[in-house]
PDB file of C-alpha atoms in Angstrom:
ATOM      1  CA  GLN A   6      70.189  25.043  37.694  1.00 92.00           C
ATOM      2  CA  VAL A   7      67.516  27.530  38.679  1.00 96.00           C
ATOM      3  CA  GLN A   8      65.053  26.347  41.313  1.00 97.00           C
ATOM      4  CA  LEU A   9      61.971  28.112  42.645  1.00 98.00           C
ATOM      5  CA  GLN A  10      60.186  27.655  45.966  1.00 98.00           C
ATOM      6  CA  GLU A  11      56.843  29.164  46.949  1.00 98.00           C
ATOM      7  CA  SER A  12      55.978  30.041  50.526  1.00 97.00           C
ATOM      8  CA  GLY A  13      53.121  31.696  52.376  1.00 96.00           C
ATOM      9  CA  PRO A  14      49.951  31.064  54.384  1.00 96.00           C
ATOM     10  CA  GLY A  15      47.903  28.067  53.314  1.00 96.00           C
ATOM     11  CA  LEU A  16      44.644  29.558  54.607  1.00 97.00           C
ATOM     12  CA  VAL A  17      43.226  33.010  53.895  1.00 98.00           C
ATOM     13  CA  LYS A  18      39.900  34.422  55.048  1.00 98.00           C
ATOM     14  CA  PRO A  19      37.326  35.608  52.495  1.00 97.00           C
ATOM     15  CA  SER A  20      37.751  39.279  51.582  1.00 97.00           C
ATOM     16  CA  GLY A  21      41.338  39.113  52.817  1.00 98.00           C
ATOM     17  CA  THR A  22      44.595  39.342  50.896  1.00 98.00           C
ATOM     18  CA  LEU A  23      46.552  36.335  49.688  1.00 98.00           C
ATOM     19  CA  SER A  24      50.315  36.843  49.949  1.00 98.00           C
ATOM     20  CA  LEU A  25      52.941  34.474  48.558  1.00 98.00           C
ATOM     21  CA  THR A  26      56.666  34.655  47.975  1.00 98.00           C
ATOM     22  CA  CYS A  27      58.808  32.781  45.460  1.00 98.00           C
ATOM     23  CA  ALA A  28      62.473  32.314  46.333  1.00 98.00           C
ATOM     24  CA  VAL A  29      64.824  31.862  43.393  1.00 97.00           C
ATOM     25  CA  SER A  30      67.998  29.818  43.855  1.00 96.00           C
ATOM     26  CA  GLY A  31      70.725  28.710  41.484  1.00 95.00           C
ATOM     27  CA  GLY A  32      70.483  31.894  39.478  1.00 94.00           C
ATOM     28  CA  SER A  33      69.881  35.611  39.731  1.00 93.00           C
ATOM     29  CA  ILE A  34      66.451  37.145  39.593  1.00 94.00           C
ATOM     30  CA  SER A  35      68.150  39.995  37.756  1.00 92.00           C
ATOM     31  CA  SER A  36      68.919  37.801  34.752  1.00 89.00           C
ATOM     32  CA  SER A  37      67.188  38.502  31.448  1.00 84.00           C
ATOM     33  CA  ASN A  38      63.993  36.687  32.369  1.00 89.00           C
ATOM     34  CA  TRP A  39      60.545  37.501  33.527  1.00 94.00           C
ATOM     35  CA  TRP A  40      59.055  35.734  36.553  1.00 96.00           C
ATOM     36  CA  SER A  41      55.449  34.570  36.602  1.00 97.00           C
ATOM     37  CA  TRP A  42      52.678  33.330  38.853  1.00 98.00           C
ATOM     38  CA  VAL A  43      50.263  30.648  37.616  1.00 98.00           C
ATOM     39  CA  ARG A  44      47.428  29.068  39.570  1.00 98.00           C
ATOM     40  CA  GLN A  45      45.393  25.884  39.330  1.00 98.00           C
ATOM     41  CA  PRO A  46      42.071  25.441  41.168  1.00 97.00           C
ATOM     42  CA  PRO A  47      41.545  21.901  42.485  1.00 96.00           C
ATOM     43  CA  GLY A  48      40.752  19.555  39.607  1.00 94.00           C
ATOM     44  CA  LYS A  49      40.916  22.352  37.035  1.00 95.00           C
ATOM     45  CA  GLY A  50      43.315  23.835  34.508  1.00 95.00           C
ATOM     46  CA  LEU A  51      46.108  26.380  34.645  1.00 97.00           C
ATOM     47  CA  GLU A  52      45.557  30.143  34.742  1.00 96.00           C
ATOM     48  CA  TRP A  53      48.312  32.697  34.230  1.00 96.00           C
ATOM     49  CA  ILE A  54      48.152  35.445  36.867  1.00 97.00           C
ATOM     50  CA  GLY A  55      50.928  37.802  35.867  1.00 96.00           C
ATOM     51  CA  GLU A  56      54.658  38.431  35.609  1.00 95.00           C
ATOM     52  CA  ILE A  57      57.434  40.766  36.689  1.00 96.00           C
ATOM     53  CA  TYR A  58      60.855  41.744  35.360  1.00 94.00           C
ATOM     54  CA  HIS A  59      63.701  42.606  37.716  1.00 93.00           C
ATOM     55  CA  SER A  60      63.274  46.264  36.778  1.00 93.00           C
ATOM     56  CA  GLY A  61      59.826  46.134  38.339  1.00 94.00           C
ATOM     57  CA  SER A  62      57.871  46.111  35.075  1.00 94.00           C
ATOM     58  CA  THR A  63      54.742  43.994  35.325  1.00 95.00           C
ATOM     59  CA  ASN A  64      52.044  42.461  33.140  1.00 93.00           C
ATOM     60  CA  TYR A  65      48.831  41.039  34.557  1.00 95.00           C
ATOM     61  CA  ASN A  66      45.977  38.807  33.405  1.00 94.00           C
ATOM     62  CA  PRO A  67      43.204  41.290  32.547  1.00 93.00           C
ATOM     63  CA  SER A  68      40.669  39.200  34.478  1.00 94.00           C
ATOM     64  CA  LEU A  69      42.661  39.572  37.718  1.00 96.00           C
ATOM     65  CA  LYS A  70      44.419  42.883  37.139  1.00 96.00           C
ATOM     66  CA  SER A  71      42.309  44.923  39.558  1.00 97.00           C
ATOM     67  CA  ARG A  72      43.210  42.633  42.471  1.00 98.00           C
ATOM     68  CA  VAL A  73      46.807  41.574  41.717  1.00 98.00           C
ATOM     69  CA  THR A  74      50.142  43.077  42.677  1.00 98.00           C
ATOM     70  CA  ILE A  75      53.448  41.379  41.854  1.00 98.00           C
ATOM     71  CA  SER A  76      56.661  42.793  43.271  1.00 97.00           C
ATOM     72  CA  VAL A  77      60.361  41.894  43.256  1.00 97.00           C
ATOM     73  CA  ASP A  78      63.035  42.011  45.967  1.00 96.00           C
ATOM     74  CA  LYS A  79      66.393  41.768  44.229  1.00 95.00           C
ATOM     75  CA  SER A  80      68.310  41.816  47.516  1.00 95.00           C
ATOM     76  CA  LYS A  81      66.580  38.613  48.569  1.00 96.00           C
ATOM     77  CA  ASN A  82      66.427  37.122  45.058  1.00 96.00           C
ATOM     78  CA  GLN A  83      62.683  36.638  45.319  1.00 97.00           C
ATOM     79  CA  PHE A  84      59.394  37.932  43.983  1.00 98.00           C
ATOM     80  CA  SER A  85      55.963  38.098  45.543  1.00 98.00           C
ATOM     81  CA  LEU A  86      52.249  37.921  44.771  1.00 98.00           C
ATOM     82  CA  LYS A  87      49.426  39.751  46.491  1.00 98.00           C
ATOM     83  CA  LEU A  88      45.809  39.023  45.554  1.00 98.00           C
ATOM     84  CA  SER A  89      43.218  41.119  47.316  1.00 98.00           C
ATOM     85  CA  SER A  90      39.511  40.643  48.071  1.00 98.00           C
ATOM     86  CA  VAL A  91      39.768  36.883  47.792  1.00 98.00           C
ATOM     87  CA  THR A  92      36.803  34.533  47.593  1.00 98.00           C
ATOM     88  CA  ALA A  93      36.448  30.758  47.533  1.00 97.00           C
ATOM     89  CA  ALA A  94      37.026  30.932  43.776  1.00 97.00           C
ATOM     90  CA  ASP A  95      40.628  31.920  44.482  1.00 98.00           C
ATOM     91  CA  THR A  96      41.308  28.595  46.218  1.00 98.00           C
ATOM     92  CA  ALA A  97      44.040  26.988  44.149  1.00 98.00           C
ATOM     93  CA  VAL A  98      47.557  25.671  43.974  1.00 98.00           C
ATOM     94  CA  TYR A  99      49.744  28.675  43.210  1.00 98.00           C
ATOM     95  CA  TYR A 100      52.920  28.121  41.194  1.00 98.00           C
ATOM     96  CA  CYS A 101      55.770  30.459  40.454  1.00 98.00           C
ATOM     97  CA  ALA A 102      57.795  29.942  37.300  1.00 98.00           C
ATOM     98  CA  ARG A 103      60.614  31.468  35.314  1.00 96.00           C
ATOM     99  CA  ASP A 104      59.083  33.117  32.276  1.00 93.00           C
ATOM    100  CA  VAL A 105      61.564  32.910  29.395  1.00 92.00           C
ATOM    101  CA  ARG A 106      60.259  35.576  27.085  1.00 88.00           C
ATOM    102  CA  GLY A 107      61.454  37.449  24.048  1.00 83.00           C
ATOM    103  CA  TYR A 108      60.231  38.639  20.684  1.00 79.00           C
ATOM    104  CA  ASP A 109      60.161  35.073  19.440  1.00 84.00           C
ATOM    105  CA  SER A 110      60.087  33.117  22.665  1.00 88.00           C
ATOM    106  CA  LEU A 111      57.682  32.303  25.478  1.00 92.00           C
ATOM    107  CA  ARG A 112      57.958  29.397  27.855  1.00 95.00           C
ATOM    108  CA  PHE A 113      57.598  28.699  31.581  1.00 97.00           C
ATOM    109  CA  ASP A 114      60.565  26.705  32.864  1.00 95.00           C
ATOM    110  CA  PRO A 115      61.249  25.725  35.553  1.00 96.00           C
ATOM    111  CA  TRP A 116      58.292  25.771  37.937  1.00 98.00           C
ATOM    112  CA  GLY A 117      58.160  25.762  41.691  1.00 98.00           C
ATOM    113  CA  GLN A 118      56.526  22.810  43.432  1.00 98.00           C
ATOM    114  CA  GLY A 119      53.373  24.830  44.089  1.00 98.00           C
ATOM    115  CA  THR A 120      51.560  25.755  47.272  1.00 98.00           C
ATOM    116  CA  LEU A 121      47.883  25.225  48.051  1.00 98.00           C
ATOM    117  CA  VAL A 122      46.025  28.275  49.270  1.00 98.00           C
ATOM    118  CA  THR A 123      42.516  27.755  50.609  1.00 98.00           C
ATOM    119  CA  VAL A 124      40.115  30.649  51.057  1.00 98.00           C
ATOM    120  CA  SER A 125      37.803  29.866  53.939  1.00 97.00           C
ATOM    121  CA  SER A 126      36.564  31.378  57.170  1.00 95.00           C
TER     122      SER A 126
ATOM    123  CA  GLN B   1      36.110  28.478  30.078  1.00 59.00           C
ATOM    124  CA  SER B   2      39.682  28.235  28.809  1.00 66.00           C
ATOM    125  CA  ALA B   3      40.858  30.375  25.929  1.00 84.00           C
ATOM    126  CA  LEU B   4      42.407  27.408  24.106  1.00 96.00           C
ATOM    127  CA  THR B   5      40.358  24.274  23.427  1.00 97.00           C
ATOM    128  CA  GLN B   6      41.772  20.825  24.107  1.00 97.00           C
ATOM    129  CA  PRO B   7      40.026  17.443  24.173  1.00 97.00           C
ATOM    130  CA  ALA B   8      39.246  16.421  27.740  1.00 97.00           C
ATOM    131  CA  SER B   9      40.834  13.027  27.310  1.00 97.00           C
ATOM    132  CA  VAL B  10      42.762  10.825  24.904  1.00 98.00           C
ATOM    133  CA  SER B  11      44.024   7.296  25.267  1.00 97.00           C
ATOM    134  CA  GLY B  12      46.367   4.865  23.596  1.00 97.00           C
ATOM    135  CA  SER B  13      48.114   1.569  24.106  1.00 97.00           C
ATOM    136  CA  PRO B  14      51.819   1.221  24.829  1.00 97.00           C
ATOM    137  CA  GLY B  15      53.864   1.664  21.677  1.00 97.00           C
ATOM    138  CA  GLN B  16      51.145   3.546  19.843  1.00 97.00           C
ATOM    139  CA  SER B  17      51.130   7.236  18.890  1.00 97.00           C
ATOM    140  CA  ILE B  18      48.593   9.806  20.004  1.00 98.00           C
ATOM    141  CA  THR B  19      47.987  13.438  19.123  1.00 98.00           C
ATOM    142  CA  ILE B  20      46.507  16.121  21.358  1.00 98.00           C
ATOM    143  CA  SER B  21      45.040  19.167  19.636  1.00 98.00           C
ATOM    144  CA  CYS B  22      44.940  22.723  20.937  1.00 98.00           C
ATOM    145  CA  THR B  23      42.601  25.043  19.077  1.00 97.00           C
ATOM    146  CA  GLY B  24      42.808  28.791  19.453  1.00 96.00           C
ATOM    147  CA  THR B  25      42.081  31.758  17.236  1.00 94.00           C
ATOM    148  CA  SER B  26      43.837  34.073  14.837  1.00 92.00           C
ATOM    149  CA  SER B  27      44.602  36.276  17.879  1.00 91.00           C
ATOM    150  CA  ASP B  28      46.726  33.684  19.640  1.00 93.00           C
ATOM    151  CA  VAL B  29      47.799  30.318  18.167  1.00 94.00           C
ATOM    152  CA  GLY B  30      47.251  31.486  14.617  1.00 94.00           C
ATOM    153  CA  SER B  31      49.283  34.672  14.943  1.00 92.00           C
ATOM    154  CA  TYR B  32      52.326  33.552  16.894  1.00 92.00           C
ATOM    155  CA  ASN B  33      54.691  30.586  16.830  1.00 92.00           C
ATOM    156  CA  LEU B  34      54.727  30.703  20.624  1.00 95.00           C
ATOM    157  CA  VAL B  35      52.835  27.587  21.663  1.00 96.00           C
ATOM    158  CA  SER B  36      54.265  25.553  24.510  1.00 97.00           C
ATOM    159  CA  TRP B  37      53.152  22.251  25.993  1.00 98.00           C
ATOM    160  CA  TYR B  38      53.354  21.100  29.612  1.00 98.00           C
ATOM    161  CA  GLN B  39      53.092  17.648  31.181  1.00 98.00           C
ATOM    162  CA  GLN B  40      51.651  17.390  34.682  1.00 98.00           C
ATOM    163  CA  HIS B  41      51.585  14.233  36.749  1.00 98.00           C
ATOM    164  CA  PRO B  42      49.142  14.101  39.697  1.00 96.00           C
ATOM    165  CA  GLY B  43      50.270  16.273  42.578  1.00 96.00           C
ATOM    166  CA  LYS B  44      53.272  17.561  40.666  1.00 97.00           C
ATOM    167  CA  ALA B  45      54.196  20.840  39.023  1.00 98.00           C
ATOM    168  CA  PRO B  46      53.878  21.217  35.250  1.00 98.00           C
ATOM    169  CA  LYS B  47      56.958  20.341  33.187  1.00 98.00           C
ATOM    170  CA  LEU B  48      57.865  22.003  29.885  1.00 98.00           C
ATOM    171  CA  MET B  49      57.814  19.487  27.029  1.00 98.00           C
ATOM    172  CA  ILE B  50      57.644  21.615  23.853  1.00 97.00           C
ATOM    173  CA  TYR B  51      58.167  25.328  23.245  1.00 96.00           C
ATOM    174  CA  GLU B  52      57.996  27.699  20.275  1.00 95.00           C
ATOM    175  CA  GLY B  53      55.700  25.198  18.617  1.00 93.00           C
ATOM    176  CA  SER B  54      58.128  22.375  17.983  1.00 95.00           C
ATOM    177  CA  LYS B  55      61.310  22.762  20.042  1.00 95.00           C
ATOM    178  CA  ARG B  56      62.218  20.252  22.751  1.00 97.00           C
ATOM    179  CA  PRO B  57      64.061  21.280  25.909  1.00 95.00           C
ATOM    180  CA  SER B  58      67.182  19.352  26.769  1.00 94.00           C
ATOM    181  CA  GLY B  59      66.274  16.091  28.467  1.00 95.00           C
ATOM    182  CA  VAL B  60      62.825  15.694  26.906  1.00 97.00           C
ATOM    183  CA  SER B  61      62.419  12.525  24.882  1.00 96.00           C
ATOM    184  CA  ASN B  62      62.305  12.844  21.105  1.00 96.00           C
ATOM    185  CA  ARG B  63      59.083  10.821  21.284  1.00 98.00           C
ATOM    186  CA  PHE B  64      57.424  14.184  21.953  1.00 98.00           C
ATOM    187  CA  SER B  65      56.897  16.505  19.009  1.00 98.00           C
ATOM    188  CA  GLY B  66      54.869  19.613  18.278  1.00 97.00           C
ATOM    189  CA  SER B  67      53.373  21.208  15.213  1.00 96.00           C
ATOM    190  CA  LYS B  68      50.891  23.863  14.133  1.00 96.00           C
ATOM    191  CA  SER B  69      48.435  24.371  11.320  1.00 96.00           C
ATOM    192  CA  GLY B  70      46.425  27.561  11.215  1.00 96.00           C
ATOM    193  CA  ASN B  71      44.781  28.165  14.571  1.00 96.00           C
ATOM    194  CA  THR B  72      45.443  24.636  15.858  1.00 97.00           C
ATOM    195  CA  ALA B  73      48.588  23.361  17.533  1.00 98.00           C
ATOM    196  CA  SER B  74      49.239  19.692  18.159  1.00 98.00           C
ATOM    197  CA  LEU B  75      51.346  17.575  20.476  1.00 98.00           C
ATOM    198  CA  THR B  76      52.226  14.089  19.268  1.00 98.00           C
ATOM    199  CA  ILE B  77      53.619  11.395  21.520  1.00 98.00           C
ATOM    200  CA  SER B  78      55.001   8.359  19.727  1.00 97.00           C
ATOM    201  CA  GLY B  79      55.900   5.001  21.233  1.00 97.00           C
ATOM    202  CA  LEU B  80      53.570   5.551  24.189  1.00 98.00           C
ATOM    203  CA  GLN B  81      54.921   4.484  27.544  1.00 97.00           C
ATOM    204  CA  ALA B  82      53.155   4.041  30.871  1.00 97.00           C
ATOM    205  CA  GLU B  83      55.073   7.025  32.293  1.00 97.00           C
ATOM    206  CA  ASP B  84      53.468   9.301  29.680  1.00 98.00           C
ATOM    207  CA  GLU B  85      50.118   8.994  31.466  1.00 98.00           C
ATOM    208  CA  ALA B  86      49.503  12.536  32.727  1.00 98.00           C
ATOM    209  CA  ASP B  87      47.628  15.747  32.041  1.00 98.00           C
ATOM    210  CA  TYR B  88      48.890  17.886  29.162  1.00 98.00           C
ATOM    211  CA  TYR B  89      48.335  21.631  28.773  1.00 98.00           C
ATOM    212  CA  CYS B  90      48.989  23.884  25.824  1.00 98.00           C
ATOM    213  CA  CYS B  91      49.821  27.559  26.211  1.00 97.00           C
ATOM    214  CA  SER B  92      50.074  30.429  23.752  1.00 96.00           C
ATOM    215  CA  TYR B  93      50.954  34.088  23.619  1.00 93.00           C
ATOM    216  CA  ALA B  94      47.810  36.062  22.847  1.00 91.00           C
ATOM    217  CA  GLY B  95      48.996  39.576  22.190  1.00 86.00           C
ATOM    218  CA  SER B  96      49.868  42.467  24.453  1.00 80.00           C
ATOM    219  CA  SER B  97      46.418  42.929  25.984  1.00 76.00           C
ATOM    220  CA  THR B  98      45.689  39.325  26.957  1.00 77.00           C
ATOM    221  CA  ASP B  99      49.287  38.090  27.050  1.00 87.00           C
ATOM    222  CA  VAL B 100      49.179  34.386  28.008  1.00 94.00           C
ATOM    223  CA  VAL B 101      46.390  31.829  27.628  1.00 95.00           C
ATOM    224  CA  PHE B 102      46.287  28.138  28.555  1.00 97.00           C
ATOM    225  CA  GLY B 103      44.195  25.283  27.284  1.00 97.00           C
ATOM    226  CA  GLY B 104      41.849  23.412  29.590  1.00 96.00           C
ATOM    227  CA  GLY B 105      44.089  20.360  29.686  1.00 97.00           C
ATOM    228  CA  THR B 106      43.913  16.834  28.288  1.00 98.00           C
ATOM    229  CA  LYS B 107      44.127  13.684  30.378  1.00 98.00           C
ATOM    230  CA  LEU B 108      46.201  11.034  28.618  1.00 98.00           C
ATOM    231  CA  THR B 109      45.494   7.453  29.613  1.00 98.00           C
ATOM    232  CA  VAL B 110      47.882   4.707  28.592  1.00 97.00           C
ATOM    233  CA  LEU B 111      45.761   1.570  28.339  1.00 93.00           C
TER     234      LEU B 111
END
């Protein structure tokens, strides 16, 4: 079955850029699915960041759109997140997830284990 | 502030049933049958429990069920078990401009 694994620096300096990668195994990133990033600040709820299709099409959360870039690398079967101009408010556990989406469908399954990114000097 | 409103906490005794509500608007929950529910144990990733309002993924107990009325979706857990103690989040499609919104989460305590 499909499994996802996040990786990237656990500490980012304020005003810097957060960069994470999600490796997909057990299936092709070029399947008919979207691939999403979701974050969760410590002790708080979930926030959808955005998604990408293997063609490169993207959709972003309007509240983060100006700072977010999601890209895909089909040769490595992975997709990536970049969040610029970070502040302490961007400290969170970042999850990647398969985004099963269609005209009459929307669900996130499965999820990666998550990776904590702390923004601090 | 989350786009979807959930109670902060609910509780129940083993064997009982509980219901968690998820209130949105006519722009999200009320307009689409695309509500999903996720269970999250401490330190773990969310797990899909219900999708498209009332469908259960393979492997999820039939003690979990979902429904919707107007702008409010609900998750019902029957025959509560200690392992059900977790945080639960609802999620809905909210149209092409906003796309996806989550609820603030509900902490379920099994007494």
